[in-house]
Amino acid sequence: MTTPPETPPQDPSGPEPERPAGVLDAGTYDRILQPRSERRLPLGDGTWHQLARAYVRVQLITQGAVFVLVLAAAVVAQAITGVQWQWIPAGVVLVVTLVGLLITPRQARSFGYQLRSDDLVFRRGILWQRVVAVPYGRMQLVDITHGPLDRGFGIAQLKLVTAAASTGVTIPGLTQDAAEQLRDTLVAVAETRRTGL
């Protein structure tokens, strides 16, 4: 006589939200980069979703445009006035922008989010790490925004607003389909987990 297979115990907090991984992972990186230090914040278990690869291109275009505009403004100011003091603030802005251009690809790969049974966890950062867990029942607003350049590359950012401003999360660089699917999933799950506010 065979015994029926054991069923895993049910989570008392309810079933986990539906995870449309195909849409959330389309056009994204394959893994999250972590700091090399042993004292880094651990990723933990579960499936981590990342930003779209197009997010890096949008950031590089934006920062590159700032770099070119500042450089052109400094050159024009020197040609018109003949003085060179403008190179001090322009140089600072150019160096900061150049550093941003260099670290953006690695920085974008450190972003990730995870849908767990009771909350959404968002992490970012290599040097300055941040991990935020937003309970589904505390979400008050899920907002999708995108500018002209974002629309051209098919990406958007999703903002989660809660009662406490410090726990609000903005996930940049999602594909448009992923942002819409994630919004719908979060709204549906938040309605079932609504707690007293």
XYZ file of C-alpha atoms in Angstrom:
197
model
C 0.000 0.000 0.000
C 1.435 3.366 -0.954
C 1.101 6.394 1.220
C -0.057 9.646 -0.336
C 2.640 12.301 -0.646
C 2.818 14.752 2.196
C 1.456 18.188 1.477
C 3.533 21.085 2.729
C 2.047 23.051 5.610
C 0.075 26.112 4.549
C 1.362 29.539 5.456
C -1.089 31.061 7.964
C -0.635 34.514 6.407
C -2.248 33.297 3.204
C -1.073 32.233 -0.216
C 1.833 33.928 -1.891
C 1.008 36.453 -4.609
C 0.933 35.277 -8.183
C 4.353 35.827 -9.765
C 4.270 36.582 -13.483
C 8.028 35.952 -13.790
C 8.027 35.808 -17.583
C 6.942 39.431 -17.915
C 8.971 40.672 -14.933
C 12.214 39.111 -16.171
C 11.963 39.920 -19.900
C 14.884 42.079 -21.048
C 16.543 42.206 -17.619
C 19.939 41.170 -16.271
C 20.414 37.575 -15.186
C 21.716 38.139 -11.657
C 22.139 40.813 -9.013
C 25.654 42.056 -8.365
C 26.662 42.090 -4.727
C 29.505 43.714 -2.830
C 32.486 41.404 -2.357
C 32.701 42.002 1.406
C 31.624 39.238 3.771
C 29.691 41.878 5.731
C 27.335 42.672 2.857
C 23.581 42.507 3.294
C 22.500 39.003 2.259
C 20.144 38.460 -0.655
C 18.192 35.742 1.119
C 15.994 33.149 -0.527
C 13.475 33.606 -3.290
C 13.389 34.940 -6.820
C 14.908 38.355 -7.408
C 13.801 40.408 -10.397
C 16.019 43.089 -11.897
C 15.853 46.255 -13.952
C 15.584 46.303 -17.727
C 18.833 46.577 -19.667
C 17.419 49.650 -21.438
C 17.584 51.524 -18.109
C 21.385 51.666 -18.389
C 21.173 53.091 -21.922
C 18.725 55.785 -20.792
C 20.975 56.728 -17.854
C 24.075 56.848 -20.051
C 22.307 59.064 -22.611
C 21.020 61.406 -19.893
C 24.368 61.703 -18.122
C 26.217 62.000 -21.430
C 23.942 64.876 -22.440
C 24.671 66.644 -19.133
C 28.406 66.122 -19.692
C 28.270 67.594 -23.219
C 26.084 70.559 -22.174
C 28.357 71.507 -19.248
C 31.452 71.170 -21.410
C 29.891 73.290 -24.182
C 28.749 75.942 -21.680
C 32.253 76.190 -20.203
C 33.854 76.486 -23.658
C 31.343 79.154 -24.762
C 31.799 81.109 -21.499
C 35.562 81.121 -21.981
C 35.259 82.161 -25.637
C 32.927 85.061 -24.778
C 34.551 86.336 -21.570
C 38.141 85.173 -21.982
C 38.382 84.166 -18.299
C 38.967 80.651 -17.064
C 37.329 80.588 -13.620
C 34.260 78.776 -15.005
C 36.394 75.632 -15.413
C 36.396 75.131 -11.614
C 32.637 74.474 -11.199
C 32.430 72.957 -14.685
C 35.328 70.629 -13.862
C 33.619 69.448 -10.673
C 30.370 68.746 -12.547
C 32.265 67.015 -15.375
C 34.205 64.760 -12.981
C 31.057 63.811 -11.043
C 29.186 63.113 -14.291
C 32.086 61.060 -15.657
C 32.182 58.961 -12.484
C 28.408 58.482 -12.820
C 28.857 57.330 -16.417
C 31.462 54.781 -15.322
C 29.541 53.274 -12.392
C 26.009 53.322 -13.843
C 26.143 49.830 -15.437
C 27.325 48.219 -12.198
C 24.977 50.283 -10.085
C 21.952 49.286 -12.201
C 22.787 45.610 -11.726
C 22.661 46.012 -7.948
C 18.945 46.895 -8.043
C 16.466 44.099 -7.438
C 13.038 43.385 -6.027
C 11.346 40.296 -4.676
C 7.674 39.468 -4.211
C 7.255 37.561 -0.942
C 4.117 36.269 0.729
C 3.533 39.388 2.872
C 5.681 42.119 1.373
C 7.749 43.412 -1.509
C 11.484 43.643 -0.801
C 13.582 46.151 -2.730
C 17.373 46.327 -2.618
C 19.952 48.542 -4.224
C 23.518 49.692 -3.840
C 27.052 48.380 -3.898
C 28.856 50.774 -1.538
C 25.765 52.123 0.225
C 23.325 49.234 0.409
C 19.633 49.639 1.116
C 17.043 46.913 1.626
C 13.413 47.930 2.179
C 10.457 45.632 2.818
C 7.055 47.159 2.021
C 4.093 45.213 3.471
C 1.317 44.720 0.926
C -1.336 45.821 3.421
C 0.350 49.205 3.945
C 0.515 50.246 0.296
C -1.661 53.264 -0.387
C -0.712 54.089 -3.973
C 1.115 52.376 -6.829
C 2.212 54.925 -9.438
C 3.857 54.407 -12.839
C 5.739 57.297 -14.448
C 7.976 57.651 -17.499
C 9.464 60.531 -19.400
C 9.935 60.951 -23.152
C 13.293 59.151 -23.194
C 11.907 56.337 -21.040
C 8.980 55.900 -23.443
C 11.386 55.767 -26.377
C 13.199 52.847 -24.762
C 10.032 51.207 -23.402
C 10.783 51.581 -19.692
C 9.013 53.139 -16.713
C 9.444 53.567 -12.990
C 7.032 52.247 -10.402
C 6.551 54.085 -7.122
C 4.984 52.531 -4.037
C 3.581 55.024 -1.539
C 2.869 53.993 2.045
C 1.678 55.813 5.163
C 5.304 56.188 6.291
C 7.333 58.206 3.800
C 10.557 56.418 4.764
C 9.252 53.061 3.553
C 8.157 54.301 0.140
C 10.003 52.645 -2.724
C 10.680 53.723 -6.299
C 11.739 50.962 -8.676
C 13.287 52.569 -11.770
C 13.950 50.967 -15.121
C 11.164 48.417 -15.409
C 9.918 47.480 -18.848
C 6.494 48.979 -19.533
C 4.850 45.532 -19.484
C 6.604 44.590 -16.233
C 5.568 47.870 -14.571
C 1.936 47.380 -15.529
C 1.909 43.714 -14.514
C 3.632 44.480 -11.203
C 1.180 47.332 -10.514
C -1.815 45.078 -11.132
C -0.348 42.285 -9.000
C 0.478 44.627 -6.110
C -2.941 46.287 -6.151
C -4.712 42.919 -6.176
C -2.588 41.526 -3.350
C -2.786 44.747 -1.305
C -6.596 44.603 -1.398
C -6.545 41.119 0.137
C -3.990 42.118 2.809
C -5.449 45.511 3.736
C -4.876 46.351 7.383
C -6.206 49.188 9.467
C -4.540 52.481 8.600
